[in-house]
Tab-separated table of C-alpha atoms in Angstrom:
chain	number	residue	atom	x	y	z
G	20	MET	CA	-6.440	7.112	5.973
G	21	GLU	CA	-3.666	4.547	6.013
G	22	VAL	CA	-1.980	3.371	9.220
G	23	PHE	CA	1.379	1.642	8.956
G	24	ASP	CA	2.979	-0.395	11.701
G	25	CYS	CA	5.834	-1.813	9.637
G	26	LEU	CA	8.399	0.847	10.469
G	27	ALA	CA	11.677	-0.767	9.421
G	28	GLY	CA	14.351	1.914	9.419
G	29	LEU	CA	12.130	4.593	11.001
G	30	ALA	CA	11.646	3.292	14.537
G	31	GLU	CA	15.387	3.471	15.174
G	32	ASP	CA	15.317	7.271	14.848
G	33	TRP	CA	12.166	7.880	16.952
G	34	LEU	CA	12.128	6.145	20.322
G	35	GLY	CA	8.648	4.766	21.049
G	36	LEU	CA	7.339	5.178	17.501
G	37	ARG	CA	4.483	2.716	16.980
G	38	ARG	CA	2.513	3.968	13.962
G	39	PHE	CA	2.972	6.086	10.852
G	40	VAL	CA	-0.263	7.604	9.528
G	41	ARG	CA	-1.077	9.018	6.079
G	42	VAL	CA	-4.251	11.079	5.689
G	43	GLN	CA	-5.531	12.161	2.263
G	44	ARG	CA	-8.210	14.829	2.061
G	45	GLN	CA	-10.135	15.602	-1.098
G	46	GLY	CA	-12.511	18.423	-1.803
G	47	THR	CA	-12.830	21.605	-3.821
G	48	ARG	CA	-11.054	24.918	-3.470
G	49	ASN	CA	-12.112	27.918	-5.537
G	50	GLY	CA	-14.335	25.606	-7.564
G	51	LYS	CA	-11.486	23.247	-8.500
G	52	PRO	CA	-10.686	19.751	-7.206
G	53	ASP	CA	-8.152	19.832	-4.378
G	54	THR	CA	-6.198	17.034	-2.694
G	55	GLN	CA	-4.048	17.360	0.420
G	56	VAL	CA	-1.893	14.659	1.992
G	57	SER	CA	-0.656	14.849	5.593
G	58	TYR	CA	1.621	12.494	7.509
G	59	TYR	CA	1.672	11.868	11.247
G	60	ILE	CA	3.676	9.749	13.655
G	61	THR	CA	2.382	8.384	16.939
G	62	SER	CA	3.535	6.343	19.894
G	63	LEU	CA	-0.004	4.980	20.376
G	64	ALA	CA	-0.524	1.278	19.721
G	65	THR	CA	-4.123	1.714	18.639
G	66	LYS	CA	-6.180	0.452	15.743
G	67	ARG	CA	-7.042	2.522	12.686
G	68	THR	CA	-10.655	2.985	13.841
G	69	THR	CA	-9.507	4.446	17.167
G	70	ILE	CA	-7.243	6.947	15.410
G	71	CYS	CA	-10.140	7.964	13.114
G	72	ARG	CA	-12.403	8.622	16.103
G	73	GLY	CA	-9.698	10.554	17.966
G	74	ASP	CA	-9.940	8.447	21.166
C-alpha cells in the first residue's frame, strides 16, 4: 500500500481531498500468479497505518 499526500493538480478537482491511496494485491488465480492494483481517494488526514487497519 502506498499513501500519497502530495496531490498537486488533483486537490483542485476534489474539494477536501487529503490522500490518494494505491493498493497492490498479489496472489494466484487458477494456479497462475495474479496482481491487482486499486486506487482510492479519501478526505481523511490519517496515517498509512490507520488506513491499513480500517480505523
